[in-house]
Amino acid sequence: MDEKKLYSPRIMKEILNRHGFEFSKSLGQNFLIDGNIINKIVDAAGIDDNTGVIEIGPGFGTLTQGLCNKAKKVIAIEIDKSLKDVHFETLCYDNLKIIYDDFMKVDVNRLIEEEFKGMKVKLVANLPYYITTPIIMKVLEDKINISGITVMVQKEVAQRLSAKPGNKDYGAISLAVQYRADAHISLIVPNTVFMPRPKVDSAVITIDILEKPRVEVKDEIALFAVIKAAFGQRRKTIHNSMSSNLKIEKEKVKNALENVNIDPGIRAEQLTIYDFAKIAEELYK
Ligand code: SAM
């Protein structure tokens, strides 16, 4: 039997209506209805027949279908149990397992150990926009053992995640990504490819995780405290912003900056991850 094209709006409406499904705005339910975009996401993720994929929020299953056709195994984590009956009809794949749970509560490293032995693992998703940053931070901070992330997010968020020094979107989250990964925007996506249409445009961002952090520091917590403090008042000089947010005397911050040859009068957005590492090591030595 031919596989149903799940991204067809007619098929989606018919099946969802038959199951009495109602879209939840608060769960960020905007389902993809464009086969071309789905193929592009799967291609950007670089999936082959030895890849294990974790998908957050399969929804109706349009992206899941594309993933199951390329990957060795897919584990999809969906918070909305009301989609169970829909999935029973739309997602009959031998290489797919669906877990009905909140991704934020899942022990992902354990899941990888149990489900993906010997495979390289990627995270692929059209993320629910209300929780994009916490999800990305969970993956980066919990040091989840994956090789890459390819996710659809709000365009502005993608710009912040992948911003480089000197750019207006560059901030603490860009540095959290750079510390552990290389990130680039693979695709800008108009709102017309979703049902229902979100108000904003979206982008697909690809984040390749580095084998080890980009810079070596004694204390990661101190590094991110310094970064957060520097961007705390981004219009102020780093000297002022750091000393008021870290509650360290101005003189001490000034000396530390000068010791590592960084001008205390510049602003946080001009500093690289290497600069921040030097500052943190000097301030907390
Ligand atoms: N992947 C589908 C697609 O591309 O058509 C649906 C994407 S929709 C933007 C986001 C999905 O994530 C929804 O199915 C929603 O129910 C689910 N979701 C929302 N919060 C979640 C969470 N905390 N954990 C797991 N899934 C979640």
PDB file of C-alpha atoms and ligand atoms in Angstrom:
ATOM      1  CA  MET A   1       0.000   0.000   0.000  1.00  0.00           C
ATOM      2  CA  ASP A   2       1.283   3.503  -0.805  1.00  0.00           C
ATOM      3  CA  GLU A   3       2.375   5.590   2.152  1.00  0.00           C
ATOM      4  CA  LYS A   4      -0.090   8.409   2.949  1.00  0.00           C
ATOM      5  CA  LYS A   5       1.354  11.888   2.421  1.00  0.00           C
ATOM      6  CA  LEU A   6       0.749  13.157   5.934  1.00  0.00           C
ATOM      7  CA  TYR A   7       1.719  16.719   5.028  1.00  0.00           C
ATOM      8  CA  SER A   8      -1.303  17.012   2.744  1.00  0.00           C
ATOM      9  CA  PRO A   9      -3.621  19.558   4.474  1.00  0.00           C
ATOM     10  CA  ARG A  10      -6.661  17.622   3.232  1.00  0.00           C
ATOM     11  CA  ILE A  11      -5.475  14.355   4.787  1.00  0.00           C
ATOM     12  CA  MET A  12      -4.388  16.121   7.983  1.00  0.00           C
ATOM     13  CA  LYS A  13      -7.743  17.883   8.432  1.00  0.00           C
ATOM     14  CA  GLU A  14      -9.716  14.729   7.701  1.00  0.00           C
ATOM     15  CA  ILE A  15      -7.822  12.562  10.206  1.00  0.00           C
ATOM     16  CA  LEU A  16      -7.623  15.211  12.948  1.00  0.00           C
ATOM     17  CA  ASN A  17     -11.343  16.009  12.639  1.00  0.00           C
ATOM     18  CA  ARG A  18     -12.277  12.353  12.741  1.00  0.00           C
ATOM     19  CA  HIS A  19     -10.373  11.995  16.036  1.00  0.00           C
ATOM     20  CA  GLY A  20     -11.899  15.201  17.445  1.00  0.00           C
ATOM     21  CA  PHE A  21      -8.414  16.715  17.839  1.00  0.00           C
ATOM     22  CA  GLU A  22      -8.201  20.387  18.789  1.00  0.00           C
ATOM     23  CA  PHE A  23      -4.993  22.375  18.266  1.00  0.00           C
ATOM     24  CA  SER A  24      -3.490  23.660  21.507  1.00  0.00           C
ATOM     25  CA  LYS A  25      -1.973  27.107  21.232  1.00  0.00           C
ATOM     26  CA  SER A  26      -0.305  26.805  24.623  1.00  0.00           C
ATOM     27  CA  LEU A  27       1.556  23.648  23.512  1.00  0.00           C
ATOM     28  CA  GLY A  28       2.803  25.463  20.408  1.00  0.00           C
ATOM     29  CA  GLN A  29       0.965  23.151  17.997  1.00  0.00           C
ATOM     30  CA  ASN A  30       1.664  24.382  14.460  1.00  0.00           C
ATOM     31  CA  PHE A  31       1.983  21.375  12.184  1.00  0.00           C
ATOM     32  CA  LEU A  32       4.090  21.306   9.013  1.00  0.00           C
ATOM     33  CA  ILE A  33       2.135  20.937   5.766  1.00  0.00           C
ATOM     34  CA  ASP A  34       4.922  21.254   3.186  1.00  0.00           C
ATOM     35  CA  GLY A  35       6.737  18.159   1.946  1.00  0.00           C
ATOM     36  CA  ASN A  36       9.530  20.208   0.453  1.00  0.00           C
ATOM     37  CA  ILE A  37      10.399  21.856   3.794  1.00  0.00           C
ATOM     38  CA  ILE A  38      10.259  18.480   5.546  1.00  0.00           C
ATOM     39  CA  ASN A  39      12.792  17.058   3.055  1.00  0.00           C
ATOM     40  CA  LYS A  40      15.023  20.083   3.560  1.00  0.00           C
ATOM     41  CA  ILE A  41      14.988  19.646   7.367  1.00  0.00           C
ATOM     42  CA  VAL A  42      15.830  15.951   7.044  1.00  0.00           C
ATOM     43  CA  ASP A  43      18.659  16.801   4.603  1.00  0.00           C
ATOM     44  CA  ALA A  44      20.024  19.590   6.832  1.00  0.00           C
ATOM     45  CA  ALA A  45      20.149  17.139   9.744  1.00  0.00           C
ATOM     46  CA  GLY A  46      22.473  14.849   7.768  1.00  0.00           C
ATOM     47  CA  ILE A  47      20.636  11.644   8.656  1.00  0.00           C
ATOM     48  CA  ASP A  48      21.725   8.281   7.272  1.00  0.00           C
ATOM     49  CA  ASP A  49      20.835   4.657   7.928  1.00  0.00           C
ATOM     50  CA  ASN A  50      23.083   4.530  10.987  1.00  0.00           C
ATOM     51  CA  THR A  51      21.545   7.598  12.634  1.00  0.00           C
ATOM     52  CA  GLY A  52      19.322   7.476  15.673  1.00  0.00           C
ATOM     53  CA  VAL A  53      16.969  10.446  15.925  1.00  0.00           C
ATOM     54  CA  ILE A  54      15.258  11.985  18.911  1.00  0.00           C
ATOM     55  CA  GLU A  55      12.303  14.066  17.805  1.00  0.00           C
ATOM     56  CA  ILE A  56      10.634  16.456  20.230  1.00  0.00           C
ATOM     57  CA  GLY A  57       6.915  16.849  19.564  1.00  0.00           C
ATOM     58  CA  PRO A  58       5.915  14.704  16.564  1.00  0.00           C
ATOM     59  CA  GLY A  59       2.461  16.360  16.504  1.00  0.00           C
ATOM     60  CA  PHE A  60       0.494  14.920  13.580  1.00  0.00           C
ATOM     61  CA  GLY A  61       3.641  13.162  12.377  1.00  0.00           C
ATOM     62  CA  THR A  62       4.599  14.857   9.124  1.00  0.00           C
ATOM     63  CA  LEU A  63       8.255  15.409  10.057  1.00  0.00           C
ATOM     64  CA  THR A  64       8.342  12.062  11.886  1.00  0.00           C
ATOM     65  CA  GLN A  65       7.349  10.330   8.642  1.00  0.00           C
ATOM     66  CA  GLY A  66      10.289  11.951   6.812  1.00  0.00           C
ATOM     67  CA  LEU A  67      12.649  10.994   9.650  1.00  0.00           C
ATOM     68  CA  CYS A  68      11.478   7.361   9.821  1.00  0.00           C
ATOM     69  CA  ASN A  69      12.105   6.992   6.091  1.00  0.00           C
ATOM     70  CA  LYS A  70      15.777   8.011   6.443  1.00  0.00           C
ATOM     71  CA  ALA A  71      17.002   7.127   9.950  1.00  0.00           C
ATOM     72  CA  LYS A  72      17.825   3.812  11.544  1.00  0.00           C
ATOM     73  CA  LYS A  73      15.627   4.504  14.543  1.00  0.00           C
ATOM     74  CA  VAL A  74      13.442   7.378  15.755  1.00  0.00           C
ATOM     75  CA  ILE A  75      12.329   8.048  19.321  1.00  0.00           C
ATOM     76  CA  ALA A  76       9.657  10.746  19.353  1.00  0.00           C
ATOM     77  CA  ILE A  77       8.654  12.439  22.606  1.00  0.00           C
ATOM     78  CA  GLU A  78       5.184  14.019  22.633  1.00  0.00           C
ATOM     79  CA  ILE A  79       3.590  15.729  25.624  1.00  0.00           C
ATOM     80  CA  ASP A  80       0.028  15.647  24.232  1.00  0.00           C
ATOM     81  CA  LYS A  81      -1.512  12.237  24.927  1.00  0.00           C
ATOM     82  CA  SER A  82      -4.630  13.184  22.944  1.00  0.00           C
ATOM     83  CA  LEU A  83      -2.546  12.494  19.810  1.00  0.00           C
ATOM     84  CA  LYS A  84      -2.188   8.784  20.681  1.00  0.00           C
ATOM     85  CA  ASP A  85      -5.119   7.617  18.535  1.00  0.00           C
ATOM     86  CA  VAL A  86      -4.000   9.851  15.672  1.00  0.00           C
ATOM     87  CA  HIS A  87      -0.492   8.342  15.807  1.00  0.00           C
ATOM     88  CA  PHE A  88      -1.971   4.853  15.784  1.00  0.00           C
ATOM     89  CA  GLU A  89      -3.332   5.724  12.361  1.00  0.00           C
ATOM     90  CA  THR A  90      -0.555   7.958  10.967  1.00  0.00           C
ATOM     91  CA  LEU A  91       2.719   6.564  12.288  1.00  0.00           C
ATOM     92  CA  CYS A  92       3.025   2.808  11.750  1.00  0.00           C
ATOM     93  CA  TYR A  93       6.784   2.473  11.411  1.00  0.00           C
ATOM     94  CA  ASP A  94       8.843  -0.434  12.758  1.00  0.00           C
ATOM     95  CA  ASN A  95      11.775   1.890  13.510  1.00  0.00           C
ATOM     96  CA  LEU A  96       9.683   4.338  15.573  1.00  0.00           C
ATOM     97  CA  LYS A  97       8.887   4.467  19.273  1.00  0.00           C
ATOM     98  CA  ILE A  98       6.745   7.257  20.724  1.00  0.00           C
ATOM     99  CA  ILE A  99       7.086   8.277  24.357  1.00  0.00           C
ATOM    100  CA  TYR A 100       4.234  10.377  25.764  1.00  0.00           C
ATOM    101  CA  ASP A 101       5.982  12.706  28.168  1.00  0.00           C
ATOM    102  CA  ASP A 102       7.320  16.211  28.672  1.00  0.00           C
ATOM    103  CA  PHE A 103      10.758  16.393  27.028  1.00  0.00           C
ATOM    104  CA  MET A 104      11.996  18.578  29.912  1.00  0.00           C
ATOM    105  CA  LYS A 105      11.424  15.656  32.305  1.00  0.00           C
ATOM    106  CA  VAL A 106      13.090  12.958  30.211  1.00  0.00           C
ATOM    107  CA  ASP A 107      16.531  11.604  31.180  1.00  0.00           C
ATOM    108  CA  VAL A 108      17.888  11.894  27.651  1.00  0.00           C
ATOM    109  CA  ASN A 109      21.337  10.422  28.301  1.00  0.00           C
ATOM    110  CA  ARG A 110      19.726   7.302  29.749  1.00  0.00           C
ATOM    111  CA  LEU A 111      17.348   7.101  26.799  1.00  0.00           C
ATOM    112  CA  ILE A 112      20.302   7.284  24.391  1.00  0.00           C
ATOM    113  CA  GLU A 113      22.156   4.527  26.236  1.00  0.00           C
ATOM    114  CA  GLU A 114      19.106   2.264  26.195  1.00  0.00           C
ATOM    115  CA  GLU A 115      17.818   2.923  22.691  1.00  0.00           C
ATOM    116  CA  PHE A 116      20.668   3.952  20.405  1.00  0.00           C
ATOM    117  CA  LYS A 117      23.624   1.623  21.065  1.00  0.00           C
ATOM    118  CA  GLY A 118      26.323   2.038  18.379  1.00  0.00           C
ATOM    119  CA  MET A 119      24.449   4.767  16.487  1.00  0.00           C
ATOM    120  CA  LYS A 120      25.274   8.427  16.123  1.00  0.00           C
ATOM    121  CA  VAL A 121      22.413  10.391  17.573  1.00  0.00           C
ATOM    122  CA  LYS A 122      20.799  13.613  16.395  1.00  0.00           C
ATOM    123  CA  LEU A 123      18.005  15.725  17.725  1.00  0.00           C
ATOM    124  CA  VAL A 124      15.567  16.943  15.096  1.00  0.00           C
ATOM    125  CA  ALA A 125      12.368  18.883  15.704  1.00  0.00           C
ATOM    126  CA  ASN A 126       9.950  21.552  14.759  1.00  0.00           C
ATOM    127  CA  LEU A 127      10.083  22.933  18.278  1.00  0.00           C
ATOM    128  CA  PRO A 128       7.129  24.281  20.244  1.00  0.00           C
ATOM    129  CA  TYR A 129       8.073  27.964  20.373  1.00  0.00           C
ATOM    130  CA  TYR A 130       7.014  28.586  23.995  1.00  0.00           C
ATOM    131  CA  ILE A 131       9.861  26.397  25.244  1.00  0.00           C
ATOM    132  CA  THR A 132      12.622  26.666  22.600  1.00  0.00           C
ATOM    133  CA  THR A 133      15.345  28.190  24.790  1.00  0.00           C
ATOM    134  CA  PRO A 134      14.858  25.856  27.789  1.00  0.00           C
ATOM    135  CA  ILE A 135      15.019  22.858  25.440  1.00  0.00           C
ATOM    136  CA  ILE A 136      18.238  24.016  23.749  1.00  0.00           C
ATOM    137  CA  MET A 137      19.808  24.890  27.120  1.00  0.00           C
ATOM    138  CA  LYS A 138      18.845  21.471  28.525  1.00  0.00           C
ATOM    139  CA  VAL A 139      20.588  19.752  25.624  1.00  0.00           C
ATOM    140  CA  LEU A 140      23.708  21.928  25.921  1.00  0.00           C
ATOM    141  CA  GLU A 141      23.980  22.077  29.717  1.00  0.00           C
ATOM    142  CA  ASP A 142      23.105  18.449  30.490  1.00  0.00           C
ATOM    143  CA  LYS A 143      25.934  17.528  28.076  1.00  0.00           C
ATOM    144  CA  ILE A 144      23.615  15.196  26.245  1.00  0.00           C
ATOM    145  CA  ASN A 145      25.555  12.756  24.161  1.00  0.00           C
ATOM    146  CA  ILE A 146      24.424  13.749  20.654  1.00  0.00           C
ATOM    147  CA  SER A 147      26.331  14.880  17.580  1.00  0.00           C
ATOM    148  CA  GLY A 148      23.935  17.475  16.259  1.00  0.00           C
ATOM    149  CA  ILE A 149      20.704  19.394  16.596  1.00  0.00           C
ATOM    150  CA  THR A 150      18.544  20.517  13.672  1.00  0.00           C
ATOM    151  CA  VAL A 151      15.488  22.426  14.778  1.00  0.00           C
ATOM    152  CA  MET A 152      12.868  24.798  13.461  1.00  0.00           C
ATOM    153  CA  VAL A 153      12.541  27.783  15.753  1.00  0.00           C
ATOM    154  CA  GLN A 154      11.243  31.338  15.572  1.00  0.00           C
ATOM    155  CA  LYS A 155      13.445  33.304  13.140  1.00  0.00           C
ATOM    156  CA  GLU A 156      14.580  35.828  15.782  1.00  0.00           C
ATOM    157  CA  VAL A 157      15.600  33.007  18.126  1.00  0.00           C
ATOM    158  CA  ALA A 158      17.647  31.343  15.363  1.00  0.00           C
ATOM    159  CA  GLN A 159      19.398  34.665  14.773  1.00  0.00           C
ATOM    160  CA  ARG A 160      20.242  34.979  18.485  1.00  0.00           C
ATOM    161  CA  LEU A 161      21.459  31.382  18.762  1.00  0.00           C
ATOM    162  CA  SER A 162      23.811  31.714  15.788  1.00  0.00           C
ATOM    163  CA  ALA A 163      24.920  35.369  16.226  1.00  0.00           C
ATOM    164  CA  LYS A 164      28.598  36.248  16.113  1.00  0.00           C
ATOM    165  CA  PRO A 165      30.453  39.054  17.997  1.00  0.00           C
ATOM    166  CA  GLY A 166      29.607  42.567  16.844  1.00  0.00           C
ATOM    167  CA  ASN A 167      26.061  41.592  15.830  1.00  0.00           C
ATOM    168  CA  LYS A 168      23.064  43.162  17.597  1.00  0.00           C
ATOM    169  CA  ASP A 169      21.606  39.680  18.245  1.00  0.00           C
ATOM    170  CA  TYR A 170      24.795  38.445  19.955  1.00  0.00           C
ATOM    171  CA  GLY A 171      24.236  37.674  23.625  1.00  0.00           C
ATOM    172  CA  ALA A 172      24.649  35.164  26.456  1.00  0.00           C
ATOM    173  CA  ILE A 173      22.697  32.461  24.581  1.00  0.00           C
ATOM    174  CA  SER A 174      24.878  32.846  21.452  1.00  0.00           C
ATOM    175  CA  LEU A 175      27.904  32.250  23.677  1.00  0.00           C
ATOM    176  CA  ALA A 176      26.294  29.231  25.368  1.00  0.00           C
ATOM    177  CA  VAL A 177      25.921  27.733  21.870  1.00  0.00           C
ATOM    178  CA  GLN A 178      29.445  28.718  20.745  1.00  0.00           C
ATOM    179  CA  TYR A 179      30.973  27.215  23.858  1.00  0.00           C
ATOM    180  CA  ARG A 180      29.791  23.758  22.844  1.00  0.00           C
ATOM    181  CA  ALA A 181      28.916  23.927  19.157  1.00  0.00           C
ATOM    182  CA  ASP A 182      29.051  25.418  15.675  1.00  0.00           C
ATOM    183  CA  ALA A 183      25.684  26.829  14.626  1.00  0.00           C
ATOM    184  CA  HIS A 184      24.287  28.140  11.375  1.00  0.00           C
ATOM    185  CA  ILE A 185      20.886  28.951   9.928  1.00  0.00           C
ATOM    186  CA  SER A 186      20.064  26.397   7.223  1.00  0.00           C
ATOM    187  CA  LEU A 187      16.749  27.760   6.043  1.00  0.00           C
ATOM    188  CA  ILE A 188      14.320  30.658   6.537  1.00  0.00           C
ATOM    189  CA  VAL A 189      10.744  29.408   6.516  1.00  0.00           C
ATOM    190  CA  PRO A 190       7.578  31.454   5.862  1.00  0.00           C
ATOM    191  CA  ASN A 191       4.555  30.987   8.122  1.00  0.00           C
ATOM    192  CA  THR A 192       2.488  29.587   5.222  1.00  0.00           C
ATOM    193  CA  VAL A 193       3.955  26.084   5.644  1.00  0.00           C
ATOM    194  CA  PHE A 194       2.160  25.486   8.962  1.00  0.00           C
ATOM    195  CA  MET A 195      -1.346  24.611  10.043  1.00  0.00           C
ATOM    196  CA  PRO A 196      -2.470  26.739  11.810  1.00  0.00           C
ATOM    197  CA  ARG A 197      -0.180  29.577  10.706  1.00  0.00           C
ATOM    198  CA  PRO A 198       1.940  31.135  13.466  1.00  0.00           C
ATOM    199  CA  LYS A 199       2.223  34.952  13.515  1.00  0.00           C
ATOM    200  CA  VAL A 200       5.988  34.915  12.995  1.00  0.00           C
ATOM    201  CA  ASP A 201       8.443  33.570  10.421  1.00  0.00           C
ATOM    202  CA  SER A 202      10.648  30.646  11.343  1.00  0.00           C
ATOM    203  CA  ALA A 203      14.101  29.319  10.602  1.00  0.00           C
ATOM    204  CA  VAL A 204      15.830  25.962  10.679  1.00  0.00           C
ATOM    205  CA  ILE A 205      19.049  26.080  12.654  1.00  0.00           C
ATOM    206  CA  THR A 206      21.718  23.384  12.617  1.00  0.00           C
ATOM    207  CA  ILE A 207      23.929  23.069  15.684  1.00  0.00           C
ATOM    208  CA  ASP A 208      26.906  20.701  15.393  1.00  0.00           C
ATOM    209  CA  ILE A 209      28.153  19.726  18.835  1.00  0.00           C
ATOM    210  CA  LEU A 210      31.932  19.921  19.328  1.00  0.00           C
ATOM    211  CA  GLU A 211      33.766  16.954  20.832  1.00  0.00           C
ATOM    212  CA  LYS A 212      34.958  19.155  23.660  1.00  0.00           C
ATOM    213  CA  PRO A 213      34.087  22.738  24.644  1.00  0.00           C
ATOM    214  CA  ARG A 214      35.646  25.412  22.436  1.00  0.00           C
ATOM    215  CA  VAL A 215      37.640  26.847  25.342  1.00  0.00           C
ATOM    216  CA  GLU A 216      39.047  25.176  28.403  1.00  0.00           C
ATOM    217  CA  VAL A 217      38.201  26.823  31.731  1.00  0.00           C
ATOM    218  CA  LYS A 218      38.602  25.717  35.342  1.00  0.00           C
ATOM    219  CA  ASP A 219      35.091  26.777  36.237  1.00  0.00           C
ATOM    220  CA  GLU A 220      32.236  26.769  33.695  1.00  0.00           C
ATOM    221  CA  ILE A 221      29.840  28.325  36.192  1.00  0.00           C
ATOM    222  CA  ALA A 222      32.198  31.295  36.645  1.00  0.00           C
ATOM    223  CA  LEU A 223      32.514  31.659  32.848  1.00  0.00           C
ATOM    224  CA  PHE A 224      28.750  31.908  32.394  1.00  0.00           C
ATOM    225  CA  ALA A 225      28.358  34.190  35.419  1.00  0.00           C
ATOM    226  CA  VAL A 226      30.852  36.574  33.789  1.00  0.00           C
ATOM    227  CA  ILE A 227      29.069  36.383  30.420  1.00  0.00           C
ATOM    228  CA  LYS A 228      25.674  36.998  32.014  1.00  0.00           C
ATOM    229  CA  ALA A 229      27.044  39.920  34.025  1.00  0.00           C
ATOM    230  CA  ALA A 230      28.712  41.500  30.971  1.00  0.00           C
ATOM    231  CA  PHE A 231      25.442  41.392  28.994  1.00  0.00           C
ATOM    232  CA  GLY A 232      23.350  42.356  32.055  1.00  0.00           C
ATOM    233  CA  GLN A 233      23.378  45.997  31.005  1.00  0.00           C
ATOM    234  CA  ARG A 234      24.506  45.721  27.420  1.00  0.00           C
ATOM    235  CA  ARG A 235      24.669  49.465  26.777  1.00  0.00           C
ATOM    236  CA  LYS A 236      27.178  49.918  29.611  1.00  0.00           C
ATOM    237  CA  THR A 237      30.899  49.227  29.290  1.00  0.00           C
ATOM    238  CA  ILE A 238      31.934  45.716  30.373  1.00  0.00           C
ATOM    239  CA  HIS A 239      33.811  47.246  33.251  1.00  0.00           C
ATOM    240  CA  ASN A 240      30.667  48.811  34.741  1.00  0.00           C
ATOM    241  CA  SER A 241      28.280  46.045  33.816  1.00  0.00           C
ATOM    242  CA  MET A 242      30.504  43.305  35.245  1.00  0.00           C
ATOM    243  CA  SER A 243      31.348  45.042  38.474  1.00  0.00           C
ATOM    244  CA  SER A 244      27.737  45.949  39.276  1.00  0.00           C
ATOM    245  CA  ASN A 245      26.272  42.546  38.281  1.00  0.00           C
ATOM    246  CA  LEU A 246      29.028  40.404  39.818  1.00  0.00           C
ATOM    247  CA  LYS A 247      29.215  42.695  42.863  1.00  0.00           C
ATOM    248  CA  ILE A 248      32.991  42.959  42.556  1.00  0.00           C
ATOM    249  CA  GLU A 249      34.825  46.264  43.181  1.00  0.00           C
ATOM    250  CA  LYS A 250      35.328  48.331  40.041  1.00  0.00           C
ATOM    251  CA  GLU A 251      39.074  48.531  40.599  1.00  0.00           C
ATOM    252  CA  LYS A 252      39.429  44.747  40.766  1.00  0.00           C
ATOM    253  CA  VAL A 253      37.435  44.227  37.535  1.00  0.00           C
ATOM    254  CA  LYS A 254      39.430  46.953  35.784  1.00  0.00           C
ATOM    255  CA  ASN A 255      42.737  45.378  36.818  1.00  0.00           C
ATOM    256  CA  ALA A 256      41.625  41.911  35.718  1.00  0.00           C
ATOM    257  CA  LEU A 257      40.585  43.236  32.296  1.00  0.00           C
ATOM    258  CA  GLU A 258      43.836  45.104  31.833  1.00  0.00           C
ATOM    259  CA  ASN A 259      45.850  42.050  32.899  1.00  0.00           C
ATOM    260  CA  VAL A 260      44.361  40.091  29.993  1.00  0.00           C
ATOM    261  CA  ASN A 261      44.722  43.020  27.568  1.00  0.00           C
ATOM    262  CA  ILE A 262      41.021  43.789  27.221  1.00  0.00           C
ATOM    263  CA  ASP A 263      39.906  47.412  27.123  1.00  0.00           C
ATOM    264  CA  PRO A 264      37.540  47.974  30.120  1.00  0.00           C
ATOM    265  CA  GLY A 265      35.691  50.597  28.040  1.00  0.00           C
ATOM    266  CA  ILE A 266      34.286  48.264  25.374  1.00  0.00           C
ATOM    267  CA  ARG A 267      30.862  46.591  25.355  1.00  0.00           C
ATOM    268  CA  ALA A 268      30.064  42.918  25.864  1.00  0.00           C
ATOM    269  CA  GLU A 269      28.953  42.341  22.274  1.00  0.00           C
ATOM    270  CA  GLN A 270      32.520  42.959  21.070  1.00  0.00           C
ATOM    271  CA  LEU A 271      34.009  40.072  23.060  1.00  0.00           C
ATOM    272  CA  THR A 272      34.541  36.503  21.825  1.00  0.00           C
ATOM    273  CA  ILE A 273      34.167  33.305  23.853  1.00  0.00           C
ATOM    274  CA  TYR A 274      37.990  33.249  24.107  1.00  0.00           C
ATOM    275  CA  ASP A 275      37.981  36.747  25.651  1.00  0.00           C
ATOM    276  CA  PHE A 276      35.326  35.753  28.172  1.00  0.00           C
ATOM    277  CA  ALA A 277      37.305  32.641  29.110  1.00  0.00           C
ATOM    278  CA  LYS A 278      40.418  34.747  29.756  1.00  0.00           C
ATOM    279  CA  ILE A 279      38.439  37.235  31.873  1.00  0.00           C
ATOM    280  CA  ALA A 280      36.781  34.500  33.960  1.00  0.00           C
ATOM    281  CA  GLU A 281      40.106  32.754  34.587  1.00  0.00           C
ATOM    282  CA  GLU A 282      41.709  36.043  35.648  1.00  0.00           C
ATOM    283  CA  LEU A 283      38.824  37.230  37.874  1.00  0.00           C
ATOM    284  CA  TYR A 284      38.418  33.912  39.681  1.00  0.00           C
ATOM    285  CA  LYS A 285      41.981  32.631  39.828  1.00  0.00           C
TER     286      LYS A 285
HETATM  287  N1  SAM B   1       6.621  17.929  14.559  1.00  0.00           N
HETATM  288  C1  SAM B   1       5.284  18.349  14.212  1.00  0.00           C
HETATM  289  C2  SAM B   1       5.311  19.065  12.883  1.00  0.00           C
HETATM  290  O1  SAM B   1       6.390  19.511  12.495  1.00  0.00           O
HETATM  291  O2  SAM B   1       4.257  19.177  12.258  1.00  0.00           O
HETATM  292  C3  SAM B   1       4.660  19.218  15.310  1.00  0.00           C
HETATM  293  C4  SAM B   1       5.423  20.449  15.694  1.00  0.00           C
HETATM  294  S1  SAM B   1       4.565  21.518  16.805  1.00  0.00           S
HETATM  295  C5  SAM B   1       5.392  23.052  16.420  1.00  0.00           C
HETATM  296  C6  SAM B   1       5.266  21.158  18.409  1.00  0.00           C
HETATM  297  C7  SAM B   1       4.870  19.820  19.025  1.00  0.00           C
HETATM  298  O3  SAM B   1       5.544  19.681  20.293  1.00  0.00           O
HETATM  299  C8  SAM B   1       3.401  19.652  19.323  1.00  0.00           C
HETATM  300  O4  SAM B   1       2.983  18.381  18.890  1.00  0.00           O
HETATM  301  C9  SAM B   1       3.301  19.754  20.856  1.00  0.00           C
HETATM  302  O5  SAM B   1       2.219  19.027  21.396  1.00  0.00           O
HETATM  303  C10 SAM B   1       4.645  19.179  21.270  1.00  0.00           C
HETATM  304  N2  SAM B   1       5.140  19.638  22.591  1.00  0.00           N
HETATM  305  C11 SAM B   1       4.903  20.819  23.206  1.00  0.00           C
HETATM  306  N3  SAM B   1       5.573  20.895  24.361  1.00  0.00           N
HETATM  307  C12 SAM B   1       6.258  19.721  24.503  1.00  0.00           C
HETATM  308  C13 SAM B   1       7.121  19.185  25.504  1.00  0.00           C
HETATM  309  N4  SAM B   1       7.420  19.891  26.611  1.00  0.00           N
HETATM  310  N5  SAM B   1       7.626  17.936  25.353  1.00  0.00           N
HETATM  311  C14 SAM B   1       7.321  17.211  24.227  1.00  0.00           C
HETATM  312  N6  SAM B   1       6.496  17.673  23.239  1.00  0.00           N
HETATM  313  C15 SAM B   1       5.977  18.907  23.372  1.00  0.00           C
END
